[in-house]
PDB file of C-alpha atoms in Angstrom:
ATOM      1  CA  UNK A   1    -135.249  44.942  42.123  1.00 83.00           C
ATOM      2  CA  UNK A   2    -135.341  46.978  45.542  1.00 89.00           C
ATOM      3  CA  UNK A   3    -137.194  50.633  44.801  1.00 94.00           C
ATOM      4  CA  UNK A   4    -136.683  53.055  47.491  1.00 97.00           C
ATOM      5  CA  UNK A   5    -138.577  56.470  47.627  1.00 98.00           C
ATOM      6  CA  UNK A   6    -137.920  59.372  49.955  1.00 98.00           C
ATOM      7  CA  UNK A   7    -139.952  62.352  51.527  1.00 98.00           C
ATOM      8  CA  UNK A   8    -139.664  64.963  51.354  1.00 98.00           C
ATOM      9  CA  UNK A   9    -137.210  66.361  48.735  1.00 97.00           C
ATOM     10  CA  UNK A  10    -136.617  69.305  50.780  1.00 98.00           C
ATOM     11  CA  UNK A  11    -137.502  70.055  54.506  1.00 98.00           C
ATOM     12  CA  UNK A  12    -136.890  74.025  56.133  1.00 98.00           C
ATOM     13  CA  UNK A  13    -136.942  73.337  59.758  1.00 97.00           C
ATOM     14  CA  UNK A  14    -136.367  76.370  62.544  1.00 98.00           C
ATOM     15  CA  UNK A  15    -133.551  75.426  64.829  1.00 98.00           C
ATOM     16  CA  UNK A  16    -134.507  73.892  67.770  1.00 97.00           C
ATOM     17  CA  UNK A  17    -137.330  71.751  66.311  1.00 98.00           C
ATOM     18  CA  UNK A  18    -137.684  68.315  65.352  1.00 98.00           C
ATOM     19  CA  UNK A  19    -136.682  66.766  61.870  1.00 98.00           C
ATOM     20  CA  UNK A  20    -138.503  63.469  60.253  1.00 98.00           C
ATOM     21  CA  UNK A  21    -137.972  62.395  57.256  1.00 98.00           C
ATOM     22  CA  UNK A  22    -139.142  59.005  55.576  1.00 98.00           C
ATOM     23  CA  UNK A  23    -138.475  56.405  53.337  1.00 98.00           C
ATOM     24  CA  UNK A  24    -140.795  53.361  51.596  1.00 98.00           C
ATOM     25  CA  UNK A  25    -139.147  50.172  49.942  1.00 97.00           C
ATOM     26  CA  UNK A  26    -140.775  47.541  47.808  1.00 96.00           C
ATOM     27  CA  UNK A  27    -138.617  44.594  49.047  1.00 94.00           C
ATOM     28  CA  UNK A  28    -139.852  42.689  51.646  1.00 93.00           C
ATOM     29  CA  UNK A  29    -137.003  40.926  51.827  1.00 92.00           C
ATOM     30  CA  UNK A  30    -135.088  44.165  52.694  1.00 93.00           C
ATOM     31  CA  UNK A  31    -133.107  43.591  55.810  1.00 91.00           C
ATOM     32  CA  UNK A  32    -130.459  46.571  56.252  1.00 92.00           C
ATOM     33  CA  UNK A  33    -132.030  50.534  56.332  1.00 95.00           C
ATOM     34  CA  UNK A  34    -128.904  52.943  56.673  1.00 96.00           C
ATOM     35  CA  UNK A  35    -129.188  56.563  56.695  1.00 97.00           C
ATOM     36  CA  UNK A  36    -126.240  59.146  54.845  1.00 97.00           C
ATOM     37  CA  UNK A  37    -125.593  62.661  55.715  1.00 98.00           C
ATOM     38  CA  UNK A  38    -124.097  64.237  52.676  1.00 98.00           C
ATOM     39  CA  UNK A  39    -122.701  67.952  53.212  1.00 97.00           C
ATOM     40  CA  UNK A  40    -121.923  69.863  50.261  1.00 94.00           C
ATOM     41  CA  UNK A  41    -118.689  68.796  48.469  1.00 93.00           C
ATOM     42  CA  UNK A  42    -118.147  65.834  51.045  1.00 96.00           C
ATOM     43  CA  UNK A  43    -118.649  62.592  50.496  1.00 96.00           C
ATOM     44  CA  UNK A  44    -122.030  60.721  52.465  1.00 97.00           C
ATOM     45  CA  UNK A  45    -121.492  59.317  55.919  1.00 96.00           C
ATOM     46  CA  UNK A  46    -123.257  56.858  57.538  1.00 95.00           C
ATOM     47  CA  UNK A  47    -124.865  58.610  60.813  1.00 96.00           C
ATOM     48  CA  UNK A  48    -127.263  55.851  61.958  1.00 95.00           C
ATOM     49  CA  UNK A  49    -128.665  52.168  60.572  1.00 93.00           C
ATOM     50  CA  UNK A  50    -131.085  49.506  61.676  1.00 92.00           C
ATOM     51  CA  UNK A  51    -132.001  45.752  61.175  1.00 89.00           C
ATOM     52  CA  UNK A  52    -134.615  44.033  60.808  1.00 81.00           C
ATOM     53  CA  UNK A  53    -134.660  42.672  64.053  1.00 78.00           C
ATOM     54  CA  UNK A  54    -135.443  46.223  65.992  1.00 78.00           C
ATOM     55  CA  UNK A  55    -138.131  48.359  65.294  1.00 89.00           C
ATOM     56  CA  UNK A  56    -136.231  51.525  66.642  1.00 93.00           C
ATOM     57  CA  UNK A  57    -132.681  52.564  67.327  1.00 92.00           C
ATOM     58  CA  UNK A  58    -131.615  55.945  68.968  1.00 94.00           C
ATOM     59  CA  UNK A  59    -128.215  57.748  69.142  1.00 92.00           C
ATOM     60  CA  UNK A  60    -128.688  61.015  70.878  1.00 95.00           C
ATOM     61  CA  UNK A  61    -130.101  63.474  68.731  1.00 97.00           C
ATOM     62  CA  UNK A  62    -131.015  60.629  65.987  1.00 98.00           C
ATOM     63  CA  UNK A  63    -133.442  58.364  65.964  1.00 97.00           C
ATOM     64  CA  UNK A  64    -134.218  55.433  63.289  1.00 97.00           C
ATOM     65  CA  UNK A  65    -137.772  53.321  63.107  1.00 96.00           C
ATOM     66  CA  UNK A  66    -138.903  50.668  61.040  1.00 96.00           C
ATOM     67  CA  UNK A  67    -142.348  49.184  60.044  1.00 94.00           C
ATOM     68  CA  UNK A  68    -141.766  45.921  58.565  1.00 93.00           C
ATOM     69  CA  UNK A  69    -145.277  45.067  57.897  1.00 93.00           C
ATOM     70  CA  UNK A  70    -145.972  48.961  55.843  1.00 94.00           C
ATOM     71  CA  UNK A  71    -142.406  48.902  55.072  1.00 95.00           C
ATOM     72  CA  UNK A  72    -141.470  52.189  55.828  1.00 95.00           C
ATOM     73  CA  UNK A  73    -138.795  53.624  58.183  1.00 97.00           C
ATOM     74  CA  UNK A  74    -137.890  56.646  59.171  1.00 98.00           C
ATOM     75  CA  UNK A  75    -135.410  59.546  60.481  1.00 98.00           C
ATOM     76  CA  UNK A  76    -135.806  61.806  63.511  1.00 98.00           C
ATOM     77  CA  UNK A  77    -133.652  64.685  64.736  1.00 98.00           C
ATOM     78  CA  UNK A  78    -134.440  66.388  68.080  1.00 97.00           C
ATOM     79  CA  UNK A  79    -133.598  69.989  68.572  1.00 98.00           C
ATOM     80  CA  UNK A  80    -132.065  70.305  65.366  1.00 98.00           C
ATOM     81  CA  UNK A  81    -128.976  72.552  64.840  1.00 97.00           C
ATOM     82  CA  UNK A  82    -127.217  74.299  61.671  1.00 96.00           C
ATOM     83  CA  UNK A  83    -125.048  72.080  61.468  1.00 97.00           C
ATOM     84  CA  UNK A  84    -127.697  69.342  60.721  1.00 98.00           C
ATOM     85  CA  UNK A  85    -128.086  70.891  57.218  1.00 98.00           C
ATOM     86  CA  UNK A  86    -127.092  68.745  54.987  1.00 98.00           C
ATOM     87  CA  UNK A  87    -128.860  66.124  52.180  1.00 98.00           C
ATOM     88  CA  UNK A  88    -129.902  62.909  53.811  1.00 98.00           C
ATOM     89  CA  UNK A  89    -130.231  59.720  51.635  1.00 98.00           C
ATOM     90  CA  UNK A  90    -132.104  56.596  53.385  1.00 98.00           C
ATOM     91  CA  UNK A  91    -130.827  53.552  51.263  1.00 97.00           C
ATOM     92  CA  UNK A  92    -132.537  49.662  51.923  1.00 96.00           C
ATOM     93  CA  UNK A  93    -130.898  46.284  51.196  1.00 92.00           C
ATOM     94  CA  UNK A  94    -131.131  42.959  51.491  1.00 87.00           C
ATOM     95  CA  UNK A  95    -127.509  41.883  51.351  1.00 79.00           C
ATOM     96  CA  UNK A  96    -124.591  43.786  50.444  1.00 76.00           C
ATOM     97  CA  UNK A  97    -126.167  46.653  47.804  1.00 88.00           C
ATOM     98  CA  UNK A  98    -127.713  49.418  48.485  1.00 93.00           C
ATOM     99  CA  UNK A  99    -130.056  51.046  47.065  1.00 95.00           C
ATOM    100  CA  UNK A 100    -130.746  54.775  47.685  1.00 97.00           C
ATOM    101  CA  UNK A 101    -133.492  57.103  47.858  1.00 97.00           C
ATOM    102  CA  UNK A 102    -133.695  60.012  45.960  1.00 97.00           C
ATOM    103  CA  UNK A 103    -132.747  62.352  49.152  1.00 98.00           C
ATOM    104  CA  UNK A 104    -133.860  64.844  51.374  1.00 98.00           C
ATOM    105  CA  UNK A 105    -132.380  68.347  51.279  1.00 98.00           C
ATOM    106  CA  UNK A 106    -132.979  69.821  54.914  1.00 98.00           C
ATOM    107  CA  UNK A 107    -132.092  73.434  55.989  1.00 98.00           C
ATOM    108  CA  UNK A 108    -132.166  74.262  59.668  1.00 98.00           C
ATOM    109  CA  UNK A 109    -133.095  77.868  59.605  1.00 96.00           C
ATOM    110  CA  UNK A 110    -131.315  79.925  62.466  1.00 93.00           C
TER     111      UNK A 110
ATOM    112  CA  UNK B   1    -113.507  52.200  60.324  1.00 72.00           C
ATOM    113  CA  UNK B   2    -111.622  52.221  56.914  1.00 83.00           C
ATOM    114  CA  UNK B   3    -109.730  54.689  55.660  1.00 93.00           C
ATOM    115  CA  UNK B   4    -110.319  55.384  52.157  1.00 96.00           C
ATOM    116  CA  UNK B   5    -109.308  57.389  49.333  1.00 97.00           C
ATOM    117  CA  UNK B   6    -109.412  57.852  45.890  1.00 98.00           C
ATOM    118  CA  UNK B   7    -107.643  59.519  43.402  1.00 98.00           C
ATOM    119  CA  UNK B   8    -107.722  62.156  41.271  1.00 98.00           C
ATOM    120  CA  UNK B   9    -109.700  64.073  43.379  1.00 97.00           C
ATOM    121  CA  UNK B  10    -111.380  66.291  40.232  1.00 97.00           C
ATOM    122  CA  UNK B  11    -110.440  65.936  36.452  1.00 98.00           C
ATOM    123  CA  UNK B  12    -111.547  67.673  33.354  1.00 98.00           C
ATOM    124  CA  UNK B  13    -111.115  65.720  30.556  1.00 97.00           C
ATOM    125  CA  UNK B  14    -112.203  65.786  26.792  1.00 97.00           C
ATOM    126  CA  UNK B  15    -114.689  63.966  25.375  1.00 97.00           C
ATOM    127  CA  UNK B  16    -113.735  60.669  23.638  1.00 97.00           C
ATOM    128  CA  UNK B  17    -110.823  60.186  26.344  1.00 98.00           C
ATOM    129  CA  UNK B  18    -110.611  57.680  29.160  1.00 98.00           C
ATOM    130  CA  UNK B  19    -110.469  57.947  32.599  1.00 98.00           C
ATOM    131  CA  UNK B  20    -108.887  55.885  34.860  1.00 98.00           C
ATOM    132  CA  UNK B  21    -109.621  56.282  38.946  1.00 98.00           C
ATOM    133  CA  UNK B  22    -108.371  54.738  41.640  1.00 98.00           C
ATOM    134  CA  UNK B  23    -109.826  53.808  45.276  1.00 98.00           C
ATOM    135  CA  UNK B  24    -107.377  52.495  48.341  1.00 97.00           C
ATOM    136  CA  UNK B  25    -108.119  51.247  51.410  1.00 96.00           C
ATOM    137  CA  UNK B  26    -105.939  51.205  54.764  1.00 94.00           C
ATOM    138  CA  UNK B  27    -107.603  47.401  55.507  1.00 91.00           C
ATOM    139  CA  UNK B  28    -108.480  44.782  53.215  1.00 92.00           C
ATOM    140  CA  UNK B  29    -112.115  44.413  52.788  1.00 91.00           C
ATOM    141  CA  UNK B  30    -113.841  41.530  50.624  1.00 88.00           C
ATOM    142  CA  UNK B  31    -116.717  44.099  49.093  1.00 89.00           C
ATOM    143  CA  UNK B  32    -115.998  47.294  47.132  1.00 94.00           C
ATOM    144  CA  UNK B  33    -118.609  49.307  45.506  1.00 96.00           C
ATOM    145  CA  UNK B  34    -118.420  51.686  42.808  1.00 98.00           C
ATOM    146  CA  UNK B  35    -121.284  54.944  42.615  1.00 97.00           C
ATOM    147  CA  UNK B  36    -122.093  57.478  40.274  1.00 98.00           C
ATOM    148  CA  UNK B  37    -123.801  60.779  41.389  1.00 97.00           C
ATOM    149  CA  UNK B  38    -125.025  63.018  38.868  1.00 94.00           C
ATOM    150  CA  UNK B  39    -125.299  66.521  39.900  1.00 89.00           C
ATOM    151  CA  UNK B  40    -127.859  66.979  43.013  1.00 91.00           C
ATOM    152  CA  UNK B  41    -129.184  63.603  42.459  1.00 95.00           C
ATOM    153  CA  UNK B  42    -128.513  60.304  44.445  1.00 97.00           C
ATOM    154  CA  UNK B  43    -125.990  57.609  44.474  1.00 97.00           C
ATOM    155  CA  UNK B  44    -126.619  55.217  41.727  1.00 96.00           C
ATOM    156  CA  UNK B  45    -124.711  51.356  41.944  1.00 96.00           C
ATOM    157  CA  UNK B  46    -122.600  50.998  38.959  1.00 97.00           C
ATOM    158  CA  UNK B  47    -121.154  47.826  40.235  1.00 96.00           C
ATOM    159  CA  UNK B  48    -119.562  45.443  42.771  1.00 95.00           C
ATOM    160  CA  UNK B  49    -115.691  44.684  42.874  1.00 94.00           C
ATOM    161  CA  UNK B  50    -114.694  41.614  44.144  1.00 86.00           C
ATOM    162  CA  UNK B  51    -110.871  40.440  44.346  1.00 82.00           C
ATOM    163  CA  UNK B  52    -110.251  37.308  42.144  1.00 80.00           C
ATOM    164  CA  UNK B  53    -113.629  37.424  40.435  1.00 82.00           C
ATOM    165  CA  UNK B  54    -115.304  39.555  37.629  1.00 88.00           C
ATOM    166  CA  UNK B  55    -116.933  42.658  38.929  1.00 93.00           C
ATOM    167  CA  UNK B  56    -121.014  42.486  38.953  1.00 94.00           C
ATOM    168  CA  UNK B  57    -122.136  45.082  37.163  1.00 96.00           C
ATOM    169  CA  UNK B  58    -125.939  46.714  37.491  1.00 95.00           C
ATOM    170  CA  UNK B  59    -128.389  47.164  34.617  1.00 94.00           C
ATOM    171  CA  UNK B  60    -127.636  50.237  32.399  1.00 95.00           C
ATOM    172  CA  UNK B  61    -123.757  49.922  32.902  1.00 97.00           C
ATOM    173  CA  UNK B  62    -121.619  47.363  31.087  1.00 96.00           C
ATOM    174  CA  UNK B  63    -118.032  46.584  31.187  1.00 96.00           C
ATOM    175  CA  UNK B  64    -116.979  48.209  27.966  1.00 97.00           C
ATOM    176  CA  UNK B  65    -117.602  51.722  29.210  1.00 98.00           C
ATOM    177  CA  UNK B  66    -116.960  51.251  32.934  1.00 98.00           C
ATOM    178  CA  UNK B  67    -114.065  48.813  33.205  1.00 96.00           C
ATOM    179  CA  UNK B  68    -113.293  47.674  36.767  1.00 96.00           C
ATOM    180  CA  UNK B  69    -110.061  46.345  38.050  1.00 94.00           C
ATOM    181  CA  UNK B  70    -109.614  44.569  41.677  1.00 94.00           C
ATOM    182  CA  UNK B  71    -105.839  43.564  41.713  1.00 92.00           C
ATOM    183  CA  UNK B  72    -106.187  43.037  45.921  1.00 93.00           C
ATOM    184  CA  UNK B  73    -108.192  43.447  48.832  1.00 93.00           C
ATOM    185  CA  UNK B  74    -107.195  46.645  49.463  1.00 95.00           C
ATOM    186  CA  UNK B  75    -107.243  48.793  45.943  1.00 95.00           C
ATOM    187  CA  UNK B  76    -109.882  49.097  43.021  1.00 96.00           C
ATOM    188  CA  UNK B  77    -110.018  51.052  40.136  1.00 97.00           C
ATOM    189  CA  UNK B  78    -112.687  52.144  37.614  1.00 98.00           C
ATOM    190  CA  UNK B  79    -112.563  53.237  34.045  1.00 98.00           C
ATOM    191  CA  UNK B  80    -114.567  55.925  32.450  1.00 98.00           C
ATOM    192  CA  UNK B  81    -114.334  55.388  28.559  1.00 98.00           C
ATOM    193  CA  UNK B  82    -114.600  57.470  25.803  1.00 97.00           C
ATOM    194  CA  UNK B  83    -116.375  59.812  27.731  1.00 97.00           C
ATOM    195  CA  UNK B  84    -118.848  62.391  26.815  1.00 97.00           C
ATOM    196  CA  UNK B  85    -120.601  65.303  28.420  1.00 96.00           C
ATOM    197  CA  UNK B  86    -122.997  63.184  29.607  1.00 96.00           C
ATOM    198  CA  UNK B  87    -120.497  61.099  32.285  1.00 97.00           C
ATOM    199  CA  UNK B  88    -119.442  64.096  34.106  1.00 97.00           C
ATOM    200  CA  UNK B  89    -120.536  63.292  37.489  1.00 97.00           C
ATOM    201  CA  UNK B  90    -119.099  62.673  40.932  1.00 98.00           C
ATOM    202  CA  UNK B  91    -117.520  58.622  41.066  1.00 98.00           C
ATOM    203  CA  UNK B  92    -117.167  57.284  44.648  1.00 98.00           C
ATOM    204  CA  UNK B  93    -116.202  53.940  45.864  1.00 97.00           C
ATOM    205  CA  UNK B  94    -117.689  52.411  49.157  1.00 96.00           C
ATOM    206  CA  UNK B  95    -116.658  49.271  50.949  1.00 94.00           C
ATOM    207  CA  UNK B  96    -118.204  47.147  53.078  1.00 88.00           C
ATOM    208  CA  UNK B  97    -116.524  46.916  56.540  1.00 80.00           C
ATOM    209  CA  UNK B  98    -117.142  44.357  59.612  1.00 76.00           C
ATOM    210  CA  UNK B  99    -117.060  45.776  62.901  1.00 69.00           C
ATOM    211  CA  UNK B 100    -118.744  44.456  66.447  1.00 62.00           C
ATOM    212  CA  UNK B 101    -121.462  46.022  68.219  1.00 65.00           C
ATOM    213  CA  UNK B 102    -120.340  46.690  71.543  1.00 65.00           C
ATOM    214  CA  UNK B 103    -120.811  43.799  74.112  1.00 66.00           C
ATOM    215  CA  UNK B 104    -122.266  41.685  70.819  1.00 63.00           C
ATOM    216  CA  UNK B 105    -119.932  38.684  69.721  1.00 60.00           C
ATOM    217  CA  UNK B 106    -121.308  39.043  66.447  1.00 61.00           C
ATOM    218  CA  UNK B 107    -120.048  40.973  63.391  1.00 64.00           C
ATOM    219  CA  UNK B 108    -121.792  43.888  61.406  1.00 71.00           C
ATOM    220  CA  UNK B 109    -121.204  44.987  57.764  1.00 79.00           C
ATOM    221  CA  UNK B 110    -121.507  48.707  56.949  1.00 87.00           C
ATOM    222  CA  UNK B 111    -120.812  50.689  53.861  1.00 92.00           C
ATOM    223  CA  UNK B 112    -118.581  53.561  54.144  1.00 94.00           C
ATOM    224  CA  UNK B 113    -117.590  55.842  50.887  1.00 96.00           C
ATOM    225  CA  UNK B 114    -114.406  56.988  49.764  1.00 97.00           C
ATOM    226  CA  UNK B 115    -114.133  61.098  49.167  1.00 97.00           C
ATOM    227  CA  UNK B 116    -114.741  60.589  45.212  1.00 97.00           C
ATOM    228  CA  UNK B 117    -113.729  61.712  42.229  1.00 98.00           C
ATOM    229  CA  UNK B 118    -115.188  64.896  40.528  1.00 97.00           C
ATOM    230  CA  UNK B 119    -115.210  64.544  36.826  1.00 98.00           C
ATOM    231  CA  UNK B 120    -116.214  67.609  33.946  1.00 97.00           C
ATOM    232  CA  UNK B 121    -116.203  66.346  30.714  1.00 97.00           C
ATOM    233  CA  UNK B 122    -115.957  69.066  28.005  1.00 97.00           C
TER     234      UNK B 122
END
């Protein structure tokens, strides 16, 4: 089955400056990369996917790219705020299940 | 997107009980998904719900423990039996929901999760 791993567990990033985190999957077949924010106590919400078809996908502060060939993709945040702290899980599938990484815990120090 | 929530929010319940919880939707939606996340760890599938048909469960969870009902397109529950210590966990249901890119004509799928269900067993 699909194995997705995530780096890095944990990421301390001043406010202001830029975020990445990234992901590797083992199926090429993998089609769907979303990415969940997960605040403490809340349940995770989708804040940006891609498909196979693009290799990047941007939504103001967020960005998403994927390598097919290395299969590997990616999350950026630009000028990151507090309110960006949060655990991010990256998740890969190639029809409807996901499966998740192991997730990133990032702190945006003020 | 959907609307969805689940019920009981948190339980404690004693070990060797059963706990029943439920996930509704404000739209009908083909695929529902059930999770398990253990304490600061990730979302793990425990299986797909799919009205009129068994539910698909994934490798390390079987029926007998995790019993899933799907009555409609629009409600799910899942069954925690006999529980121990070792099931307390968060539960959350996700479904998959169709929406349109803007200015595509085609249709999307996304998963979106329900609140879940905090469970201590003591």
């Amino acid at each position: 089955g699909e194995n997705v791993e995530q780096h890095p567990s944990t990421l301390s990033v001043q406010e202001g400056d830029s975020a990445v985190i990234k992901c590797t999957y083992s199926d090429s077949a993998s089609n769907y990369f979303p990415w969940y924010k997960q605040e403490l106590g809340k349940r995770p919400q989708l804040i940006i996917d891609i498909r196979s078809n693009v290799g990047e996908k941007k939504d103001q502060r967020i960005a998403v790219t994927l390598n097919k060939t290395a299969k590997h993709f990616s999350l950026h945040i630009t000028e990151t705020q507090p309110e960006d702290s949060a655990v991010y899980f990256c998740a890969a599938s190639r029809g409807e299940k996901l499966t998740f990484g192991t997730g990133t815990r990032l702190t945006i120090i003020p | 997107s959907a609307v969805i929530s689940q019920k009981p929010s948190r339980d404690i319940c004693q070990r060797g009980t059963s706990l029943t919880i439920q996930c509704q939707v404000d739209s009908q939606v083909t695929m529902m998904f059930w999770y398990r996340q253990q304490p600061g760890q990730s979302l793990t599938l425990i299986a797909t719900a799919n009205q009129g048909s068994e539910a698909t469960y994934e490798s390390g969870f079987v029926i007998d423990k995790f019993p899933i009902s799907r009555p409609n397109l629009t409600f799910s529950t899942l069954t925690v039996s006999n529980m121990s210590p070792e099931d307390s966990s968060i539960y959350l249901c996700s479904v998959e929901w169709a929406s349109r890119p803007s200015g595509r004509a085609w249709y999307q799928e996304t998963q979106y999760f329900g609140p879940g269900t905090r469970l201590l067993v003591l």
